[in-house]
Amino acid sequence: MHWRSLPGDLVEDILSRVSAIPLVRLRETSKQWNAKLKSGSFAKMHAAHAPKEESLMITLIDHRVCLVKINLHDPSVKVAPHALYLKDPLSDSSKEVDIRNVFHCDGLLLCTTKDKRLVVWNPCSGETKWVKPRDSYKKTDYYALGYDNKSSSKQYKILRLDRQDRPNKNVYEIYDFNSNSWRVLGVATDWFLAKYRRGISVKGNTYWVATQAAEKPYHDFILSFDFSTEMFQNLSLPHPFPYGILSLSVVREEQLCVLGAKRHMLYMDDGASFSDLQVWVITSTGSWNKFLALYNTTSDTFSKGMSFLADEQNQVVVFLNTENILHVMRQNKHILEKHLGGKSSVLLNYVPSLAQIQEATLPGGRKRKAPST
């Protein structure tokens, strides 16, 4: 039976159960398929029915988003520098955009560029949404992408946080794609985010390791921003937790993950100290489970500003430190160390999807024109 003889609703239902990457290839075969698979209604159906996509690993090297592939059987790592391509719309040629920072949420990458622009990019479909930054770009600006997870459809928003620690003043505001405009939410003065701290998106909300600054002694805690209520919240740590929080990550795009380190006063001949590492995952009930402990790890494996990814099923943790050296540890063994080349300190999970940014509309269904970049 040819697909043309099938009812349109049945064809859409069948295709909604196919993973994202083959569908993108199908879109390229004809205008008809492109129109059908590019529609917002199909994107919603695909998000509800599609099989869970395999998570990919990406990093930012020399202003380019690169795929990282790790072979655990014959421990090795390969970097694919041209697998993901973001064309510069201001260039007549095929010049790529120089990316300064990248944030992942729901298959979308929020990128700040070297020339101070802001774009939401779906590498799987190739679609982009350029956003005019608020006022002038500052080095203290931090951007995060999230969505209202209490809405019937995902309403994506961008959080801008102007981090100032002297004096401590965090001005935060939201870019709403429904109105194509920024609006100020407030100012927070009782905490600050160190420049090397990176946010992590989990189910539409963003989490950071923040430092309490209301009273001394200062201490770190987990701060979250709920894009539904547009409010900050504190998240309790495992108790007891006699560890310094090194970094946050996400497991299977569903669970927040914490990496804690406890340094020992022991030294090797080369002067490197030892530390115990523990990886904790928060459950659906809000409790914490420790799923991996790494003992007597040399301190040069990790550092402030590092990134990590955890694979609970294979008992594997992957670290990328600020020297751009990738470390892979399985159970309590260090199985791989590799310099990725260039400069980077970000390692992210990326899950391909057909997620779309909603278009702002005017009365009568007309699309609202976005501000020029």
PDB file of N, CA, C and O in Angstrom, residues 54-61 64-70 84 99-112 121 123 142-145 196-202 206-207 247-253 305-310 318-321 324 326 340 344-352:
ATOM      1  N   GLU A  54      18.114   9.434  21.447  1.00  0.00           N
ATOM      2  CA  GLU A  54      19.417   9.201  22.068  1.00  0.00           C
ATOM      3  C   GLU A  54      20.089  10.540  22.337  1.00  0.00           C
ATOM      4  O   GLU A  54      20.139  11.423  21.488  1.00  0.00           O
ATOM      5  N   SER A  55      20.580  10.687  23.544  1.00  0.00           N
ATOM      6  CA  SER A  55      21.246  11.921  23.927  1.00  0.00           C
ATOM      7  C   SER A  55      22.635  11.974  23.306  1.00  0.00           C
ATOM      8  O   SER A  55      23.393  11.007  23.367  1.00  0.00           O
ATOM      9  N   LEU A  56      22.963  13.107  22.695  1.00  0.00           N
ATOM     10  CA  LEU A  56      24.284  13.326  22.120  1.00  0.00           C
ATOM     11  C   LEU A  56      25.092  14.234  23.041  1.00  0.00           C
ATOM     12  O   LEU A  56      24.540  14.934  23.886  1.00  0.00           O
ATOM     13  N   MET A  57      26.379  14.249  22.858  1.00  0.00           N
ATOM     14  CA  MET A  57      27.260  15.056  23.679  1.00  0.00           C
ATOM     15  C   MET A  57      27.850  16.164  22.813  1.00  0.00           C
ATOM     16  O   MET A  57      28.344  15.901  21.714  1.00  0.00           O
ATOM     17  N   ILE A  58      27.743  17.408  23.268  1.00  0.00           N
ATOM     18  CA  ILE A  58      28.288  18.521  22.498  1.00  0.00           C
ATOM     19  C   ILE A  58      29.212  19.365  23.381  1.00  0.00           C
ATOM     20  O   ILE A  58      29.108  19.359  24.606  1.00  0.00           O
ATOM     21  N   THR A  59      30.113  20.080  22.715  1.00  0.00           N
ATOM     22  CA  THR A  59      30.999  21.009  23.397  1.00  0.00           C
ATOM     23  C   THR A  59      31.183  22.223  22.504  1.00  0.00           C
ATOM     24  O   THR A  59      30.792  22.216  21.329  1.00  0.00           O
ATOM     25  N   LEU A  60      31.755  23.271  23.064  1.00  0.00           N
ATOM     26  CA  LEU A  60      32.022  24.487  22.315  1.00  0.00           C
ATOM     27  C   LEU A  60      33.535  24.658  22.217  1.00  0.00           C
ATOM     28  O   LEU A  60      34.213  24.868  23.223  1.00  0.00           O
ATOM     29  N   ILE A  61      34.063  24.533  20.994  1.00  0.00           N
ATOM     30  CA  ILE A  61      35.509  24.644  20.778  1.00  0.00           C
ATOM     31  C   ILE A  61      35.774  25.722  19.733  1.00  0.00           C
ATOM     32  O   ILE A  61      35.249  25.660  18.613  1.00  0.00           O
ATOM     33  N   ARG A  64      32.753  27.152  17.982  1.00  0.00           N
ATOM     34  CA  ARG A  64      31.925  26.265  17.176  1.00  0.00           C
ATOM     35  C   ARG A  64      31.333  25.170  18.063  1.00  0.00           C
ATOM     36  O   ARG A  64      32.026  24.617  18.926  1.00  0.00           O
ATOM     37  N   VAL A  65      30.061  24.837  17.827  1.00  0.00           N
ATOM     38  CA  VAL A  65      29.434  23.722  18.543  1.00  0.00           C
ATOM     39  C   VAL A  65      29.858  22.428  17.862  1.00  0.00           C
ATOM     40  O   VAL A  65      29.653  22.245  16.655  1.00  0.00           O
ATOM     41  N   CYS A  66      30.449  21.513  18.632  1.00  0.00           N
ATOM     42  CA  CYS A  66      30.988  20.262  18.093  1.00  0.00           C
ATOM     43  C   CYS A  66      30.360  19.072  18.790  1.00  0.00           C
ATOM     44  O   CYS A  66      30.063  19.114  19.990  1.00  0.00           O
ATOM     45  N   LEU A  67      30.173  17.996  18.027  1.00  0.00           N
ATOM     46  CA  LEU A  67      29.738  16.726  18.616  1.00  0.00           C
ATOM     47  C   LEU A  67      30.932  15.998  19.206  1.00  0.00           C
ATOM     48  O   LEU A  67      32.023  16.002  18.626  1.00  0.00           O
ATOM     49  N   VAL A  68      30.714  15.363  20.358  1.00  0.00           N
ATOM     50  CA  VAL A  68      31.756  14.555  21.004  1.00  0.00           C
ATOM     51  C   VAL A  68      31.245  13.122  21.102  1.00  0.00           C
ATOM     52  O   VAL A  68      30.163  12.881  21.643  1.00  0.00           O
ATOM     53  N   LYS A  69      32.013  12.192  20.565  1.00  0.00           N
ATOM     54  CA  LYS A  69      31.623  10.781  20.588  1.00  0.00           C
ATOM     55  C   LYS A  69      32.634   9.983  21.399  1.00  0.00           C
ATOM     56  O   LYS A  69      33.834  10.018  21.115  1.00  0.00           O
ATOM     57  N   ILE A  70      32.139   9.259  22.398  1.00  0.00           N
ATOM     58  CA  ILE A  70      33.004   8.478  23.282  1.00  0.00           C
ATOM     59  C   ILE A  70      32.698   6.995  23.118  1.00  0.00           C
ATOM     60  O   ILE A  70      31.532   6.580  23.166  1.00  0.00           O
ATOM     61  N   LEU A  84      27.478  20.229  13.347  1.00  0.00           N
ATOM     62  CA  LEU A  84      26.403  21.201  13.580  1.00  0.00           C
ATOM     63  C   LEU A  84      26.853  22.543  13.005  1.00  0.00           C
ATOM     64  O   LEU A  84      27.945  23.021  13.309  1.00  0.00           O
ATOM     65  N   ILE A  99      30.330  31.613  18.119  1.00  0.00           N
ATOM     66  CA  ILE A  99      29.496  31.476  19.317  1.00  0.00           C
ATOM     67  C   ILE A  99      30.344  31.655  20.570  1.00  0.00           C
ATOM     68  O   ILE A  99      31.374  31.006  20.733  1.00  0.00           O
ATOM     69  N   ARG A 100      29.890  32.531  21.458  1.00  0.00           N
ATOM     70  CA  ARG A 100      30.599  32.787  22.704  1.00  0.00           C
ATOM     71  C   ARG A 100      30.151  31.814  23.802  1.00  0.00           C
ATOM     72  O   ARG A 100      30.955  31.335  24.589  1.00  0.00           O
ATOM     73  N   ASN A 101      28.852  31.538  23.855  1.00  0.00           N
ATOM     74  CA  ASN A 101      28.325  30.668  24.905  1.00  0.00           C
ATOM     75  C   ASN A 101      27.107  29.929  24.374  1.00  0.00           C
ATOM     76  O   ASN A 101      26.431  30.412  23.449  1.00  0.00           O
ATOM     77  N   VAL A 102      26.795  28.784  24.973  1.00  0.00           N
ATOM     78  CA  VAL A 102      25.676  27.980  24.503  1.00  0.00           C
ATOM     79  C   VAL A 102      24.953  27.367  25.697  1.00  0.00           C
ATOM     80  O   VAL A 102      25.573  26.995  26.700  1.00  0.00           O
ATOM     81  N   PHE A 103      23.627  27.292  25.585  1.00  0.00           N
ATOM     82  CA  PHE A 103      22.766  26.756  26.645  1.00  0.00           C
ATOM     83  C   PHE A 103      21.744  25.852  25.973  1.00  0.00           C
ATOM     84  O   PHE A 103      21.116  26.238  24.982  1.00  0.00           O
ATOM     85  N   HIS A 104      21.546  24.643  26.513  1.00  0.00           N
ATOM     86  CA  HIS A 104      20.642  23.671  25.896  1.00  0.00           C
ATOM     87  C   HIS A 104      19.342  23.532  26.680  1.00  0.00           C
ATOM     88  O   HIS A 104      19.340  23.457  27.909  1.00  0.00           O
ATOM     89  N   CYS A 105      18.232  23.502  25.953  1.00  0.00           N
ATOM     90  CA  CYS A 105      16.924  23.250  26.549  1.00  0.00           C
ATOM     91  C   CYS A 105      16.014  22.613  25.513  1.00  0.00           C
ATOM     92  O   CYS A 105      15.715  23.217  24.480  1.00  0.00           O
ATOM     93  N   ASP A 106      15.583  21.377  25.759  1.00  0.00           N
ATOM     94  CA  ASP A 106      14.531  20.758  24.962  1.00  0.00           C
ATOM     95  C   ASP A 106      14.879  20.644  23.480  1.00  0.00           C
ATOM     96  O   ASP A 106      14.016  20.802  22.616  1.00  0.00           O
ATOM     97  N   GLY A 107      16.153  20.380  23.166  1.00  0.00           N
ATOM     98  CA  GLY A 107      16.554  20.252  21.769  1.00  0.00           C
ATOM     99  C   GLY A 107      16.862  21.568  21.101  1.00  0.00           C
ATOM    100  O   GLY A 107      17.215  21.594  19.911  1.00  0.00           O
ATOM    101  N   LEU A 108      16.763  22.670  21.833  1.00  0.00           N
ATOM    102  CA  LEU A 108      17.078  23.999  21.324  1.00  0.00           C
ATOM    103  C   LEU A 108      18.350  24.513  21.982  1.00  0.00           C
ATOM    104  O   LEU A 108      18.582  24.278  23.166  1.00  0.00           O
ATOM    105  N   LEU A 109      19.163  25.227  21.224  1.00  0.00           N
ATOM    106  CA  LEU A 109      20.384  25.826  21.750  1.00  0.00           C
ATOM    107  C   LEU A 109      20.225  27.340  21.757  1.00  0.00           C
ATOM    108  O   LEU A 109      19.945  27.948  20.724  1.00  0.00           O
ATOM    109  N   LEU A 110      20.393  27.929  22.927  1.00  0.00           N
ATOM    110  CA  LEU A 110      20.420  29.377  23.051  1.00  0.00           C
ATOM    111  C   LEU A 110      21.879  29.803  22.984  1.00  0.00           C
ATOM    112  O   LEU A 110      22.677  29.435  23.843  1.00  0.00           O
ATOM    113  N   CYS A 111      22.224  30.567  21.964  1.00  0.00           N
ATOM    114  CA  CYS A 111      23.624  30.938  21.736  1.00  0.00           C
ATOM    115  C   CYS A 111      23.793  32.452  21.843  1.00  0.00           C
ATOM    116  O   CYS A 111      23.015  33.209  21.258  1.00  0.00           O
ATOM    117  N   THR A 112      24.807  32.859  22.585  1.00  0.00           N
ATOM    118  CA  THR A 112      25.252  34.247  22.529  1.00  0.00           C
ATOM    119  C   THR A 112      26.473  34.258  21.621  1.00  0.00           C
ATOM    120  O   THR A 112      27.344  33.395  21.714  1.00  0.00           O
ATOM    121  N   TRP A 121      18.456  28.284  18.388  1.00  0.00           N
ATOM    122  CA  TRP A 121      18.791  27.472  17.216  1.00  0.00           C
ATOM    123  C   TRP A 121      18.398  26.026  17.469  1.00  0.00           C
ATOM    124  O   TRP A 121      18.728  25.454  18.505  1.00  0.00           O
ATOM    125  N   PRO A 123      19.444  22.747  15.961  1.00  0.00           N
ATOM    126  CA  PRO A 123      20.399  22.145  15.014  1.00  0.00           C
ATOM    127  C   PRO A 123      19.808  21.007  14.200  1.00  0.00           C
ATOM    128  O   PRO A 123      20.271  20.733  13.097  1.00  0.00           O
ATOM    129  N   TYR A 142      23.983  36.964  31.786  1.00  0.00           N
ATOM    130  CA  TYR A 142      23.838  35.509  31.672  1.00  0.00           C
ATOM    131  C   TYR A 142      22.458  35.250  31.089  1.00  0.00           C
ATOM    132  O   TYR A 142      21.461  35.839  31.532  1.00  0.00           O
ATOM    133  N   TYR A 143      22.371  34.350  30.090  1.00  0.00           N
ATOM    134  CA  TYR A 143      21.103  34.031  29.449  1.00  0.00           C
ATOM    135  C   TYR A 143      20.769  32.551  29.638  1.00  0.00           C
ATOM    136  O   TYR A 143      21.653  31.693  29.590  1.00  0.00           O
ATOM    137  N   ALA A 144      19.483  32.273  29.831  1.00  0.00           N
ATOM    138  CA  ALA A 144      19.009  30.889  29.940  1.00  0.00           C
ATOM    139  C   ALA A 144      17.687  30.772  29.202  1.00  0.00           C
ATOM    140  O   ALA A 144      16.887  31.719  29.183  1.00  0.00           O
ATOM    141  N   LEU A 145      17.466  29.609  28.593  1.00  0.00           N
ATOM    142  CA  LEU A 145      16.235  29.328  27.863  1.00  0.00           C
ATOM    143  C   LEU A 145      15.397  28.340  28.664  1.00  0.00           C
ATOM    144  O   LEU A 145      15.919  27.363  29.209  1.00  0.00           O
ATOM    145  N   TYR A 196      32.056  31.651  36.677  1.00  0.00           N
ATOM    146  CA  TYR A 196      32.334  30.329  36.123  1.00  0.00           C
ATOM    147  C   TYR A 196      31.169  29.352  36.307  1.00  0.00           C
ATOM    148  O   TYR A 196      31.207  28.232  35.804  1.00  0.00           O
ATOM    149  N   ARG A 197      30.118  29.764  37.023  1.00  0.00           N
ATOM    150  CA  ARG A 197      28.975  28.877  37.244  1.00  0.00           C
ATOM    151  C   ARG A 197      28.071  28.869  36.016  1.00  0.00           C
ATOM    152  O   ARG A 197      27.720  29.910  35.471  1.00  0.00           O
ATOM    153  N   ARG A 198      27.670  27.671  35.594  1.00  0.00           N
ATOM    154  CA  ARG A 198      26.799  27.508  34.443  1.00  0.00           C
ATOM    155  C   ARG A 198      25.454  26.955  34.887  1.00  0.00           C
ATOM    156  O   ARG A 198      25.373  26.151  35.800  1.00  0.00           O
ATOM    157  N   GLY A 199      24.395  27.393  34.201  1.00  0.00           N
ATOM    158  CA  GLY A 199      23.063  26.887  34.492  1.00  0.00           C
ATOM    159  C   GLY A 199      22.772  25.609  33.732  1.00  0.00           C
ATOM    160  O   GLY A 199      23.364  25.329  32.692  1.00  0.00           O
ATOM    161  N   ILE A 200      21.828  24.831  34.261  1.00  0.00           N
ATOM    162  CA  ILE A 200      21.398  23.576  33.650  1.00  0.00           C
ATOM    163  C   ILE A 200      19.877  23.591  33.543  1.00  0.00           C
ATOM    164  O   ILE A 200      19.179  23.962  34.493  1.00  0.00           O
ATOM    165  N   SER A 201      19.355  23.186  32.389  1.00  0.00           N
ATOM    166  CA  SER A 201      17.907  23.130  32.189  1.00  0.00           C
ATOM    167  C   SER A 201      17.384  21.731  32.477  1.00  0.00           C
ATOM    168  O   SER A 201      17.914  20.740  31.960  1.00  0.00           O
ATOM    169  N   VAL A 202      16.342  21.655  33.312  1.00  0.00           N
ATOM    170  CA  VAL A 202      15.673  20.386  33.618  1.00  0.00           C
ATOM    171  C   VAL A 202      14.169  20.618  33.545  1.00  0.00           C
ATOM    172  O   VAL A 202      13.624  21.418  34.307  1.00  0.00           O
ATOM    173  N   THR A 206      15.553  26.278  35.072  1.00  0.00           N
ATOM    174  CA  THR A 206      17.009  26.395  35.093  1.00  0.00           C
ATOM    175  C   THR A 206      17.524  26.341  36.524  1.00  0.00           C
ATOM    176  O   THR A 206      16.911  26.912  37.436  1.00  0.00           O
ATOM    177  N   TYR A 207      18.670  25.656  36.693  1.00  0.00           N
ATOM    178  CA  TYR A 207      19.282  25.483  38.017  1.00  0.00           C
ATOM    179  C   TYR A 207      20.736  25.938  37.958  1.00  0.00           C
ATOM    180  O   TYR A 207      21.432  25.726  36.969  1.00  0.00           O
ATOM    181  N   SER A 247      29.676  21.189  40.421  1.00  0.00           N
ATOM    182  CA  SER A 247      28.944  21.451  39.186  1.00  0.00           C
ATOM    183  C   SER A 247      27.596  20.743  39.207  1.00  0.00           C
ATOM    184  O   SER A 247      27.358  19.844  40.021  1.00  0.00           O
ATOM    185  N   LEU A 248      26.709  21.165  38.289  1.00  0.00           N
ATOM    186  CA  LEU A 248      25.407  20.535  38.104  1.00  0.00           C
ATOM    187  C   LEU A 248      25.330  19.934  36.711  1.00  0.00           C
ATOM    188  O   LEU A 248      26.004  20.381  35.777  1.00  0.00           O
ATOM    189  N   SER A 249      24.478  18.923  36.567  1.00  0.00           N
ATOM    190  CA  SER A 249      24.244  18.321  35.260  1.00  0.00           C
ATOM    191  C   SER A 249      22.821  17.770  35.254  1.00  0.00           C
ATOM    192  O   SER A 249      22.044  17.984  36.188  1.00  0.00           O
ATOM    193  N   VAL A 250      22.469  17.067  34.194  1.00  0.00           N
ATOM    194  CA  VAL A 250      21.138  16.486  34.074  1.00  0.00           C
ATOM    195  C   VAL A 250      21.279  15.056  33.555  1.00  0.00           C
ATOM    196  O   VAL A 250      22.111  14.770  32.690  1.00  0.00           O
ATOM    197  N   VAL A 251      20.494  14.146  34.105  1.00  0.00           N
ATOM    198  CA  VAL A 251      20.485  12.742  33.706  1.00  0.00           C
ATOM    199  C   VAL A 251      19.209  12.459  32.931  1.00  0.00           C
ATOM    200  O   VAL A 251      18.102  12.739  33.413  1.00  0.00           O
ATOM    201  N   ARG A 252      19.367  11.923  31.715  1.00  0.00           N
ATOM    202  CA  ARG A 252      18.243  11.559  30.848  1.00  0.00           C
ATOM    203  C   ARG A 252      17.274  12.725  30.631  1.00  0.00           C
ATOM    204  O   ARG A 252      16.076  12.502  30.439  1.00  0.00           O
ATOM    205  N   GLU A 253      17.775  13.951  30.691  1.00  0.00           N
ATOM    206  CA  GLU A 253      16.960  15.149  30.477  1.00  0.00           C
ATOM    207  C   GLU A 253      15.807  15.271  31.463  1.00  0.00           C
ATOM    208  O   GLU A 253      14.889  16.064  31.246  1.00  0.00           O
ATOM    209  N   GLY A 305      34.496  25.725  37.358  1.00  0.00           N
ATOM    210  CA  GLY A 305      34.106  26.015  35.985  1.00  0.00           C
ATOM    211  C   GLY A 305      34.038  24.801  35.087  1.00  0.00           C
ATOM    212  O   GLY A 305      33.713  24.923  33.911  1.00  0.00           O
ATOM    213  N   MET A 306      34.332  23.621  35.620  1.00  0.00           N
ATOM    214  CA  MET A 306      34.283  22.404  34.824  1.00  0.00           C
ATOM    215  C   MET A 306      32.838  22.005  34.545  1.00  0.00           C
ATOM    216  O   MET A 306      31.899  22.464  35.185  1.00  0.00           O
ATOM    217  N   SER A 307      32.667  21.137  33.553  1.00  0.00           N
ATOM    218  CA  SER A 307      31.379  20.543  33.230  1.00  0.00           C
ATOM    219  C   SER A 307      31.473  19.030  33.413  1.00  0.00           C
ATOM    220  O   SER A 307      32.557  18.457  33.339  1.00  0.00           O
ATOM    221  N   PHE A 308      30.332  18.406  33.636  1.00  0.00           N
ATOM    222  CA  PHE A 308      30.339  16.944  33.714  1.00  0.00           C
ATOM    223  C   PHE A 308      29.002  16.405  33.240  1.00  0.00           C
ATOM    224  O   PHE A 308      27.978  17.091  33.266  1.00  0.00           O
ATOM    225  N   LEU A 309      29.032  15.149  32.770  1.00  0.00           N
ATOM    226  CA  LEU A 309      27.833  14.410  32.395  1.00  0.00           C
ATOM    227  C   LEU A 309      27.888  13.050  33.073  1.00  0.00           C
ATOM    228  O   LEU A 309      28.968  12.460  33.205  1.00  0.00           O
ATOM    229  N   ALA A 310      26.736  12.557  33.497  1.00  0.00           N
ATOM    230  CA  ALA A 310      26.681  11.284  34.216  1.00  0.00           C
ATOM    231  C   ALA A 310      25.770  10.306  33.493  1.00  0.00           C
ATOM    232  O   ALA A 310      24.693  10.677  33.019  1.00  0.00           O
ATOM    233  N   VAL A 318      31.660  11.695  32.923  1.00  0.00           N
ATOM    234  CA  VAL A 318      32.564  12.353  31.991  1.00  0.00           C
ATOM    235  C   VAL A 318      32.781  13.788  32.468  1.00  0.00           C
ATOM    236  O   VAL A 318      31.815  14.516  32.707  1.00  0.00           O
ATOM    237  N   PHE A 319      34.045  14.192  32.611  1.00  0.00           N
ATOM    238  CA  PHE A 319      34.396  15.530  33.057  1.00  0.00           C
ATOM    239  C   PHE A 319      35.105  16.277  31.937  1.00  0.00           C
ATOM    240  O   PHE A 319      35.882  15.699  31.194  1.00  0.00           O
ATOM    241  N   LEU A 320      34.863  17.575  31.857  1.00  0.00           N
ATOM    242  CA  LEU A 320      35.656  18.439  30.984  1.00  0.00           C
ATOM    243  C   LEU A 320      36.096  19.622  31.824  1.00  0.00           C
ATOM    244  O   LEU A 320      35.283  20.432  32.261  1.00  0.00           O
ATOM    245  N   ASN A 321      37.410  19.728  32.076  1.00  0.00           N
ATOM    246  CA  ASN A 321      37.887  20.807  32.928  1.00  0.00           C
ATOM    247  C   ASN A 321      38.203  22.059  32.119  1.00  0.00           C
ATOM    248  O   ASN A 321      38.053  22.087  30.896  1.00  0.00           O
ATOM    249  N   ASN A 324      40.276  22.148  29.003  1.00  0.00           N
ATOM    250  CA  ASN A 324      39.701  21.413  27.875  1.00  0.00           C
ATOM    251  C   ASN A 324      40.221  19.977  27.794  1.00  0.00           C
ATOM    252  O   ASN A 324      40.381  19.423  26.702  1.00  0.00           O
ATOM    253  N   LEU A 326      39.371  16.190  28.657  1.00  0.00           N
ATOM    254  CA  LEU A 326      38.228  15.313  28.927  1.00  0.00           C
ATOM    255  C   LEU A 326      38.699  14.099  29.725  1.00  0.00           C
ATOM    256  O   LEU A 326      39.674  13.445  29.352  1.00  0.00           O
ATOM    257  N   LEU A 340      40.892  17.940  24.053  1.00  0.00           N
ATOM    258  CA  LEU A 340      40.025  18.061  22.890  1.00  0.00           C
ATOM    259  C   LEU A 340      40.518  19.085  21.877  1.00  0.00           C
ATOM    260  O   LEU A 340      39.962  19.195  20.781  1.00  0.00           O
ATOM    261  N   SER A 344      37.775  25.457  25.590  1.00  0.00           N
ATOM    262  CA  SER A 344      36.386  25.184  25.954  1.00  0.00           C
ATOM    263  C   SER A 344      36.338  24.830  27.426  1.00  0.00           C
ATOM    264  O   SER A 344      37.365  24.550  28.052  1.00  0.00           O
ATOM    265  N   SER A 345      35.169  24.851  27.996  1.00  0.00           N
ATOM    266  CA  SER A 345      34.978  24.300  29.338  1.00  0.00           C
ATOM    267  C   SER A 345      33.534  23.883  29.517  1.00  0.00           C
ATOM    268  O   SER A 345      33.066  23.718  30.638  1.00  0.00           O
ATOM    269  N   VAL A 346      32.832  23.718  28.386  1.00  0.00           N
ATOM    270  CA  VAL A 346      31.423  23.362  28.462  1.00  0.00           C
ATOM    271  C   VAL A 346      31.187  22.025  27.782  1.00  0.00           C
ATOM    272  O   VAL A 346      31.665  21.768  26.673  1.00  0.00           O
ATOM    273  N   LEU A 347      30.481  21.158  28.483  1.00  0.00           N
ATOM    274  CA  LEU A 347      30.098  19.846  27.964  1.00  0.00           C
ATOM    275  C   LEU A 347      28.618  19.674  28.267  1.00  0.00           C
ATOM    276  O   LEU A 347      28.202  19.771  29.423  1.00  0.00           O
ATOM    277  N   LEU A 348      27.827  19.428  27.225  1.00  0.00           N
ATOM    278  CA  LEU A 348      26.375  19.387  27.383  1.00  0.00           C
ATOM    279  C   LEU A 348      25.785  18.156  26.726  1.00  0.00           C
ATOM    280  O   LEU A 348      26.300  17.665  25.724  1.00  0.00           O
ATOM    281  N   ASN A 349      24.668  17.684  27.287  1.00  0.00           N
ATOM    282  CA  ASN A 349      23.827  16.736  26.585  1.00  0.00           C
ATOM    283  C   ASN A 349      22.971  17.506  25.597  1.00  0.00           C
ATOM    284  O   ASN A 349      22.447  18.583  25.906  1.00  0.00           O
ATOM    285  N   TYR A 350      22.819  16.949  24.405  1.00  0.00           N
ATOM    286  CA  TYR A 350      21.943  17.545  23.401  1.00  0.00           C
ATOM    287  C   TYR A 350      21.039  16.451  22.858  1.00  0.00           C
ATOM    288  O   TYR A 350      21.512  15.407  22.396  1.00  0.00           O
ATOM    289  N   VAL A 351      19.732  16.688  22.918  1.00  0.00           N
ATOM    290  CA  VAL A 351      18.758  15.705  22.445  1.00  0.00           C
ATOM    291  C   VAL A 351      18.047  16.271  21.217  1.00  0.00           C
ATOM    292  O   VAL A 351      17.305  17.262  21.333  1.00  0.00           O
ATOM    293  N   PRO A 352      18.256  15.696  20.024  1.00  0.00           N
ATOM    294  CA  PRO A 352      17.597  16.213  18.815  1.00  0.00           C
ATOM    295  C   PRO A 352      16.078  16.204  18.960  1.00  0.00           C
ATOM    296  O   PRO A 352      15.494  15.269  19.523  1.00  0.00           O
TER     297      PRO A 352
END
